[in-house]
XYZ file of C-alpha atoms in Angstrom:
578
model
C -31.519 91.958 101.270
C -31.990 95.676 100.656
C -30.967 96.476 104.289
C -27.182 95.296 103.225
C -25.535 98.403 101.822
C -23.981 98.628 98.255
C -20.465 99.220 100.282
C -21.217 95.342 101.804
C -22.134 93.891 98.109
C -19.298 95.684 96.621
C -16.835 94.171 99.172
C -18.188 90.871 98.483
C -18.054 91.089 95.058
C -14.267 91.887 95.398
C -13.504 88.910 97.574
C -15.258 86.983 94.822
C -13.123 88.527 92.238
C -9.803 87.430 94.229
C -11.100 83.711 94.372
C -12.466 83.814 97.810
C -15.289 81.295 98.093
C -18.964 82.239 98.880
C -18.584 80.665 102.276
C -15.627 82.417 103.037
C -17.107 85.676 102.094
C -20.189 85.200 104.114
C -18.026 84.577 107.163
C -15.688 87.481 106.567
C -18.519 90.095 105.991
C -20.943 88.477 108.769
C -23.921 87.815 105.679
C -26.054 84.735 105.382
C -24.308 82.092 102.507
C -27.695 82.099 100.643
C -27.404 86.281 100.466
C -23.706 86.033 98.730
C -25.132 83.096 96.372
C -28.075 85.468 95.473
C -25.580 88.452 95.095
C -23.286 86.198 92.557
C -26.499 85.251 90.400
C -27.780 88.679 90.139
C -24.649 90.417 89.379
C -23.337 87.897 86.975
C -19.949 87.754 88.956
C -19.020 84.595 87.104
C -18.797 86.759 83.795
C -16.067 89.022 85.719
C -13.662 85.881 85.832
C -14.611 84.301 82.222
C -11.649 85.603 80.852
C -9.054 84.068 83.183
C -7.394 80.603 82.316
C -7.751 77.371 84.316
C -4.059 78.021 85.210
C -4.550 81.728 86.189
C -7.592 80.793 88.381
C -5.884 78.125 90.031
C -2.727 80.432 90.565
C -4.993 83.238 91.960
C -6.853 80.901 94.457
C -3.316 79.492 95.724
C -1.748 82.974 96.329
C -4.872 83.735 98.046
C -4.667 80.579 100.475
C -0.808 81.291 100.924
C -1.892 84.716 102.058
C -3.879 83.359 104.995
C -2.053 83.622 108.352
C -4.160 80.899 109.905
C -4.877 77.913 107.760
C -7.280 75.127 108.505
C -6.856 71.412 107.660
C -9.069 71.970 104.448
C -6.888 75.064 103.427
C -3.800 72.913 103.672
C -5.254 70.334 101.535
C -6.446 72.611 99.017
C -3.127 74.162 98.756
C -1.749 70.590 98.397
C -4.292 69.935 95.760
C -3.698 73.235 93.655
C -0.058 72.875 93.595
C -0.298 69.326 92.384
C -2.313 70.284 89.982
C -0.627 72.942 88.850
C 2.633 71.067 88.368
C 0.850 68.644 86.315
C -1.080 71.170 84.196
C 2.543 72.889 83.361
C 4.176 69.709 82.881
C 1.727 68.559 80.735
C 1.741 71.817 78.371
C 5.693 71.516 78.038
C 5.836 68.000 77.641
C 2.429 67.197 75.832
C 2.093 64.335 73.353
C 1.209 66.689 70.543
C 3.628 67.317 67.570
C 5.117 70.571 67.331
C 2.756 71.484 64.338
C -0.161 70.471 66.333
C 0.723 72.593 69.373
C 1.495 75.307 66.893
C -1.822 75.037 64.713
C -4.074 74.805 67.532
C -2.088 77.562 69.755
C -3.114 80.102 66.530
C -6.776 78.814 66.581
C -6.976 79.601 70.296
C -5.010 82.835 69.841
C -7.829 83.736 66.914
C -10.586 82.840 69.117
C -9.353 84.948 72.224
C -8.644 88.057 69.644
C -12.242 87.804 68.978
C -13.793 87.507 72.325
C -15.334 90.654 73.881
C -14.611 91.186 77.523
C -16.251 93.413 79.919
C -14.800 96.856 80.652
C -11.923 95.834 77.991
C -9.284 98.652 77.748
C -6.220 96.144 76.518
C -6.145 98.292 73.188
C -5.596 101.689 74.954
C -1.976 102.964 74.450
C -0.274 106.003 75.937
C -0.424 107.746 72.459
C -4.086 107.434 73.008
C -4.195 109.282 76.149
C -1.560 111.707 74.285
C -3.541 112.577 71.463
C -7.250 112.651 73.254
C -6.552 114.013 76.621
C -2.893 115.485 77.414
C -2.712 118.075 74.564
C -5.836 119.436 76.140
C -4.533 119.786 79.451
C -3.863 123.496 81.080
C -0.481 124.058 82.265
C -1.087 123.294 86.034
C -2.718 119.972 85.158
C 0.346 119.134 82.962
C 2.223 119.806 86.038
C 0.435 117.549 88.239
C 0.817 114.937 85.795
C 4.421 115.113 86.060
C 4.114 115.018 89.814
C 1.998 111.843 89.342
C 4.668 109.090 90.886
C 5.169 111.064 94.554
C 3.699 108.564 96.978
C 2.156 111.142 98.658
C 0.446 114.471 97.102
C -1.575 117.290 98.721
C -3.068 119.799 96.310
C -5.063 123.176 97.786
C -6.853 124.400 94.884
C -9.144 127.138 93.958
C -12.749 126.261 93.319
C -14.038 124.653 90.042
C -10.534 124.607 88.156
C -11.034 120.853 87.153
C -9.109 118.914 89.486
C -11.666 116.289 90.121
C -11.993 115.729 86.300
C -8.119 115.621 85.881
C -7.697 113.266 88.596
C -10.229 110.950 87.124
C -8.476 111.247 83.520
C -5.331 110.607 85.517
C -6.297 107.558 87.540
C -8.054 106.090 84.391
C -5.079 106.262 82.574
C -2.826 104.684 85.000
C -5.291 102.013 85.743
C -5.885 101.240 81.926
C -1.962 101.149 81.207
C -0.424 100.204 84.336
C -3.091 97.528 85.799
C -3.069 99.611 89.143
C -6.449 99.563 91.485
C -7.670 102.940 92.191
C -9.808 104.022 95.413
C -11.867 107.424 95.258
C -12.723 108.693 98.709
C -15.420 111.341 98.995
C -17.418 112.756 101.872
C -20.561 111.263 100.453
C -21.732 108.593 97.808
C -22.880 111.180 95.376
C -19.539 113.080 95.491
C -17.951 109.763 94.751
C -20.173 109.209 91.956
C -18.975 112.205 90.461
C -15.338 110.252 89.750
C -17.094 107.280 88.421
C -19.301 109.304 86.014
C -16.107 111.549 84.909
C -14.343 108.306 84.077
C -17.328 106.604 82.084
C -17.683 109.605 80.150
C -14.038 109.665 79.048
C -13.918 106.138 78.206
C -17.153 106.571 76.021
C -16.642 109.756 74.439
C -12.646 109.522 74.126
C -12.238 105.981 73.474
C -15.630 104.332 72.525
C -15.743 102.289 75.711
C -18.628 101.399 77.600
C -17.419 101.185 81.223
C -19.506 99.396 84.326
C -19.870 98.459 87.640
C -18.934 99.715 91.112
C -16.361 98.365 91.749
C -15.296 99.110 88.017
C -13.020 95.904 86.967
C -11.021 96.953 84.076
C -9.682 94.255 81.990
C -6.349 95.719 81.039
C -2.951 94.172 79.285
C -1.423 93.857 82.944
C -4.189 92.230 84.665
C -7.241 93.263 86.279
C -7.848 96.893 87.735
C -10.125 97.412 90.544
C -11.968 101.179 90.555
C -13.540 101.778 93.877
C -15.773 104.646 94.539
C -16.768 104.915 97.967
C -18.227 107.541 100.856
C -16.976 108.597 104.040
C -19.091 106.061 105.595
C -18.085 103.076 103.541
C -18.016 100.213 106.305
C -15.750 98.200 104.141
C -13.277 100.567 102.813
C -10.454 99.157 105.024
C -10.859 95.677 102.829
C -9.384 97.495 99.819
C -5.883 98.250 98.652
C -4.740 100.628 95.745
C -3.905 103.974 95.014
C -6.209 106.416 96.919
C -7.589 109.810 95.838
C -9.515 111.717 98.495
C -11.309 114.634 97.155
C -12.350 117.867 99.184
C -10.517 116.421 102.331
C -10.819 119.816 103.693
C -14.799 119.472 103.930
C -14.545 115.755 105.499
C -16.057 115.331 108.862
C -13.979 113.230 111.163
C -10.961 113.306 108.554
C -8.374 111.769 110.607
C -10.387 108.534 111.045
C -10.951 108.320 107.351
C -7.040 109.119 106.423
C -6.396 106.056 108.968
C -8.238 104.184 106.812
C -7.110 105.479 103.452
C -3.451 104.954 104.817
C -4.011 101.478 105.399
C -5.399 100.847 101.910
C -2.106 102.370 100.677
C 0.257 100.769 103.051
C 2.460 98.971 100.629
C 5.037 101.090 99.205
C 3.807 100.744 95.609
C 0.505 102.394 96.274
C 0.123 106.416 96.394
C -2.326 108.799 98.051
C -3.469 111.976 96.613
C -5.140 114.432 98.649
C -7.146 117.938 97.159
C -9.262 120.312 98.154
C -10.366 123.939 98.689
C -9.469 125.137 102.083
C -11.774 125.140 104.852
C -10.901 126.426 108.381
C -7.763 126.399 110.486
C -9.430 124.358 113.019
C -10.205 121.435 110.676
C -8.481 118.248 111.355
C -6.395 117.941 108.314
C -4.935 121.679 108.910
C -1.970 120.454 110.649
C -1.053 117.578 108.072
C -1.162 120.456 105.413
C 1.074 122.953 107.404
C 3.594 120.183 108.648
C 2.692 120.634 112.479
C 1.661 117.080 112.413
C 4.964 116.102 111.062
C 7.099 118.313 113.499
C 5.139 117.310 116.214
C 6.147 113.721 115.943
C 9.767 114.920 115.562
C 10.195 117.799 117.935
C 13.883 117.202 118.337
C 14.182 117.799 114.757
C 11.760 120.349 113.683
C 12.065 121.707 110.393
C 10.730 124.484 108.240
C 8.369 123.684 105.784
C 7.987 125.556 102.507
C 5.954 128.849 102.243
C 2.860 129.828 100.324
C 4.506 130.847 97.114
C 6.900 128.135 96.971
C 4.198 125.592 97.154
C 2.470 127.304 94.229
C 5.221 126.107 92.182
C 4.836 122.481 93.394
C 7.396 121.136 95.553
C 8.304 118.098 97.643
C 8.351 118.839 101.678
C 10.347 117.265 104.568
C 7.772 114.946 105.022
C 8.036 113.405 101.450
C 4.812 114.770 100.668
C 4.603 116.486 97.294
C 2.391 119.914 97.972
C 0.975 122.194 95.377
C -1.213 125.139 95.608
C -3.509 126.606 92.621
C -5.146 129.934 93.068
C -7.953 131.135 90.511
C -4.992 133.532 89.628
C -2.555 130.517 89.044
C -5.196 128.579 86.769
C -5.819 131.706 84.742
C -2.127 131.777 84.185
C -1.821 128.489 83.344
C -4.258 128.945 80.389
C -7.469 128.410 82.346
C -10.316 130.803 80.565
C -13.441 129.199 82.368
C -13.916 132.328 84.654
C -15.376 135.633 84.726
C -13.182 137.193 87.399
C -15.016 140.589 87.401
C -18.364 138.773 88.170
C -17.054 136.366 90.731
C -15.918 139.464 92.735
C -19.202 140.984 92.462
C -20.637 137.716 93.465
C -18.779 136.934 96.359
C -17.647 139.004 99.486
C -13.836 139.609 99.763
C -13.433 136.810 102.706
C -15.275 134.031 100.647
C -13.422 134.958 97.540
C -10.174 134.788 99.623
C -11.214 131.286 100.666
C -12.705 130.101 97.693
C -10.306 131.253 95.199
C -7.277 132.396 96.488
C -6.840 129.371 98.619
C -6.565 131.057 102.214
C -8.031 129.437 105.271
C -10.765 130.920 107.306
C -9.623 131.535 110.874
C -12.705 130.546 112.869
C -11.530 131.042 116.336
C -12.780 134.618 116.190
C -15.924 133.995 114.668
C -19.516 133.275 115.745
C -19.888 129.645 114.533
C -17.159 126.989 115.201
C -16.284 124.941 112.139
C -16.308 121.680 114.306
C -20.070 122.361 114.770
C -20.843 123.247 111.081
C -18.966 120.116 110.157
C -21.344 118.288 111.768
C -24.014 119.934 109.648
C -22.907 118.396 106.551
C -24.950 115.454 105.742
C -25.197 112.737 102.844
C -28.552 113.256 101.497
C -28.876 110.158 99.626
C -29.393 108.745 103.050
C -32.710 110.737 103.319
C -34.989 108.400 102.190
C -38.565 109.902 102.741
C -37.424 112.732 100.140
C -37.786 111.847 96.729
C -36.074 114.875 94.645
C -37.352 112.994 91.284
C -41.079 113.722 92.388
C -43.206 117.006 91.447
C -43.441 117.277 95.282
C -40.380 116.112 97.017
C -41.962 115.621 100.498
C -45.500 115.499 99.408
C -47.875 117.392 101.687
C -45.476 117.829 104.622
C -45.208 121.290 106.109
C -41.846 123.181 105.262
C -40.467 126.384 106.177
C -38.707 129.205 103.878
C -36.134 131.781 104.397
C -35.154 134.695 101.947
C -32.349 137.069 101.795
C -32.553 139.795 99.217
C -29.784 140.853 96.957
C -27.983 144.053 97.400
C -26.058 146.269 95.314
C -23.047 143.596 95.009
C -24.264 140.028 96.013
C -26.761 137.331 95.210
C -30.107 136.667 96.820
C -30.574 133.180 98.488
C -33.551 131.124 99.276
C -33.591 128.097 101.279
C -36.531 125.591 101.918
C -36.298 123.804 105.614
C -37.760 120.698 106.283
C -38.538 120.915 110.206
C -38.176 117.882 112.384
C -41.115 115.080 112.507
C -40.365 114.672 116.170
C -39.516 117.122 119.268
C -36.130 117.992 119.439
C -35.652 116.622 116.129
C -33.297 117.866 113.031
C -33.866 120.384 110.576
C -32.843 119.532 106.816
C -31.969 122.290 104.283
C -33.585 120.307 101.300
C -33.094 122.867 98.842
C -31.082 126.176 98.426
C -31.618 128.482 95.509
C -29.060 131.169 94.820
C -30.179 134.122 92.157
C -27.522 136.478 90.903
C -28.746 139.746 89.114
C -31.874 138.985 88.977
C -35.153 141.467 89.208
C -37.317 141.251 92.592
C -40.232 140.236 90.056
C -38.194 137.186 88.773
C -37.166 136.326 92.381
C -40.966 136.389 93.490
C -41.986 134.369 90.522
C -39.435 131.745 91.285
C -40.790 131.745 94.983
C -44.394 131.204 93.461
C -43.103 128.273 91.790
C -41.483 126.655 94.997
C -45.157 127.423 96.553
C -46.580 124.830 93.942
C -43.674 122.336 94.973
C -43.786 122.824 98.596
C -46.627 123.096 101.482
C -45.121 126.134 103.211
C -46.368 126.871 106.506
C -43.709 129.712 107.302
C -41.595 132.070 105.192
C -39.409 134.517 106.527
C -38.658 137.476 104.136
C -36.007 139.936 104.872
C -37.735 143.464 104.150
C -34.884 145.694 104.948
C -34.165 147.581 101.496
C -34.302 145.517 98.471
C -36.257 142.902 99.819
C -39.305 144.800 100.461
C -40.442 144.494 96.543
C -40.272 140.706 96.901
C -42.510 140.722 100.005
C -45.002 142.789 98.624
C -45.112 140.450 95.444
C -45.084 137.317 97.336
C -48.128 138.766 99.492
C -50.036 138.442 96.415
C -49.927 134.416 96.213
C -48.602 133.726 99.695
C -50.252 135.961 102.463
C -48.657 134.384 105.192
C -45.564 135.616 104.252
C -43.566 137.105 107.616
C -41.621 140.016 107.361
C -38.222 140.205 109.043
C -37.048 143.860 110.007
C -33.383 143.862 110.574
C -32.658 145.593 114.016
C -30.015 145.239 116.596
C -32.515 142.874 118.657
C -33.741 140.849 115.645
C -30.185 139.999 114.477
C -29.004 139.235 117.697
C -32.136 136.764 118.094
C -31.399 134.974 114.851
C -27.657 134.406 115.491
C -28.604 133.018 118.896
C -31.140 130.523 117.719
C -28.918 129.299 114.956
C -25.917 128.958 117.585
C -28.806 126.858 119.634
C -29.652 124.997 116.726
C -26.265 124.079 115.201
C -24.609 123.703 118.528
C -27.352 120.903 119.237
C -26.377 119.352 115.952
C -30.141 119.852 114.832
C -29.199 121.353 111.525
C -28.269 119.512 108.559
C -27.626 120.323 104.914
C -25.806 118.385 101.714
C -22.023 117.979 102.402
C -22.122 119.022 98.682
C -23.025 122.805 99.837
C -19.655 123.805 101.141
C -20.750 127.548 100.703
C -23.208 127.530 103.551
C -20.632 126.826 105.943
C -18.517 129.182 104.501
C -21.367 131.917 105.024
C -21.848 131.014 108.543
C -18.080 131.252 109.160
C -17.800 134.902 107.930
C -20.274 136.064 110.651
C -18.956 138.170 113.263
C -19.564 140.335 116.368
C -19.530 144.076 115.682
C -19.750 147.165 117.867
C -22.514 149.585 116.315
C -22.000 153.206 116.353
C -24.038 153.279 119.242
C -22.140 150.947 121.201
C -24.218 148.055 121.203
C -22.937 144.278 119.890
C -24.525 143.230 116.623
C -23.441 140.765 114.216
C -22.510 141.167 110.454
C -20.745 138.945 107.909
C -16.938 139.731 106.941
C -18.039 142.319 104.330
C -19.863 145.905 104.209
C -23.238 146.439 103.707
C -22.676 147.700 100.130
C -21.135 144.145 99.385
C -23.646 141.811 100.605
C -23.747 139.562 103.893
C -23.380 135.974 103.990
C -26.946 135.609 102.234
C -27.516 131.875 102.544
C -26.758 131.622 106.276
C -28.951 134.721 106.918
C -31.705 132.954 104.827
C -31.408 129.848 106.647
C -31.519 132.015 110.131
C -34.922 133.553 108.754
C -36.442 130.371 108.447
C -34.888 128.999 111.659
C -36.702 132.087 113.326
C -40.098 130.217 113.335
C -39.071 128.199 116.231
C -38.523 130.160 119.269
C -35.124 130.396 121.301
C -34.608 128.129 123.935
C -36.770 125.646 122.530
C -37.295 122.369 124.357
C -35.003 120.043 122.137
C -33.935 117.458 124.760
C -35.562 114.390 122.799
C -33.755 112.157 120.973
C -33.044 113.181 117.349
C -31.174 110.153 115.941
C -33.819 108.339 113.775
C -36.472 110.706 113.253
C -36.208 110.720 109.666
C -34.275 107.582 108.254
């Protein structure tokens, strides 16, 4: 049964909690009936239903059958039986032969027993005052503003990196689910990113309210009925079967966004459900860009084209003509709102002006003039949980399999990067960035020592080191423990060759990295064609030689340089490592 993804099992559980029978679940999800029974037993699904009364269970099943558009004879017979049983049950409760005193006494005993029962994921004791005391008083001003806007049916937030948006929305969702019994659905590019929401909610409940939450879906027992919290990735096959308030994080970095957005909109079709999208910006060519700018709305209503609010208006938060509440929170806005988590001077040193504008000032990258297309870079983002041949918990994650390394040194105002590249198993297969390290303000001896540790962790058969300028000291030290290290001398010819190789590999969808490593795409997007003083065309990042140069992109290109340009990659690369 391991070949069934977790999403299918989650969907089966959800259907069971809605009183679908195992046979119906098996038919809906195209799974064997025995498998559904096994999931029910091993997952203790019946325990999740134990808090419902007989009448509640019957009413829930009756509602489910009534919703079916096409009813079989068995469905109709069950409908009649349930209706008759409910009528008798309610009549017996209202006109029972007990004396009034007996009913009162037994009712009191029942309530006492009920009050002492321990429910799974029980949050019935939480009140609004608890959240005010434990959470709201610690919010920054911009988080309080987001909370005030929580009732809008559609919200879009463009944000600086690391301002606590995911942390805030996890709290907001948990509070609303616990107090109002509303379903919540969290969508992310990868399963690991979706789990961040889940970990936050578990942590909040445990640390602030001494409540242990479990499950995915996480079914909360609230005073207003069960509330389901689902944590899904972009490729969840069963996502369309859920309904609830939808949260999509880092939506500007989700590949094939429009497909996901269609599914998300379907889950929140009913007027009572809400959608919240938040992200740092990526490129103007991303699928979601016209949704953010309002161009998609104006394209639909060309004869009634309207002007959408500008950047400054959105910084204050504003309801736009398409009934979407939009807000922009830059790093400067966050600091003005009380956030003291950043060292601005350090960030300015660590990131190029282009990267800083993109990551912290909420400005989009115009990749139409870049060397690398954002659409191609999107395809490089992968869910590394699917890389079953890599065990990141092991001392040697890929065993003795050969890997390639690439190192780009730090200059006076940027960081150094080292990447570990796993070459493909088959001809024409995909390269994978299995580890990326970033070192800021570290001596060359310290960096060389870290690379030596990597040599104990991986079987390097190639390591490309930029020896131009400060990289020479690192290279000389590396040679003492890894004599095969290859020096890369920067010149117009060598840089052109590396860029052309990277274009070849990325354009053929032969390079993958973790979808969570969004700064890798940032780095590639900053690379532009330039004209040298001698009139030759070369390549450089959108920053000067004194402020560094897209280090992680160049580190990857240093590693890729081990494969010749125009390498034959005609063979299939769809299943070379899964």
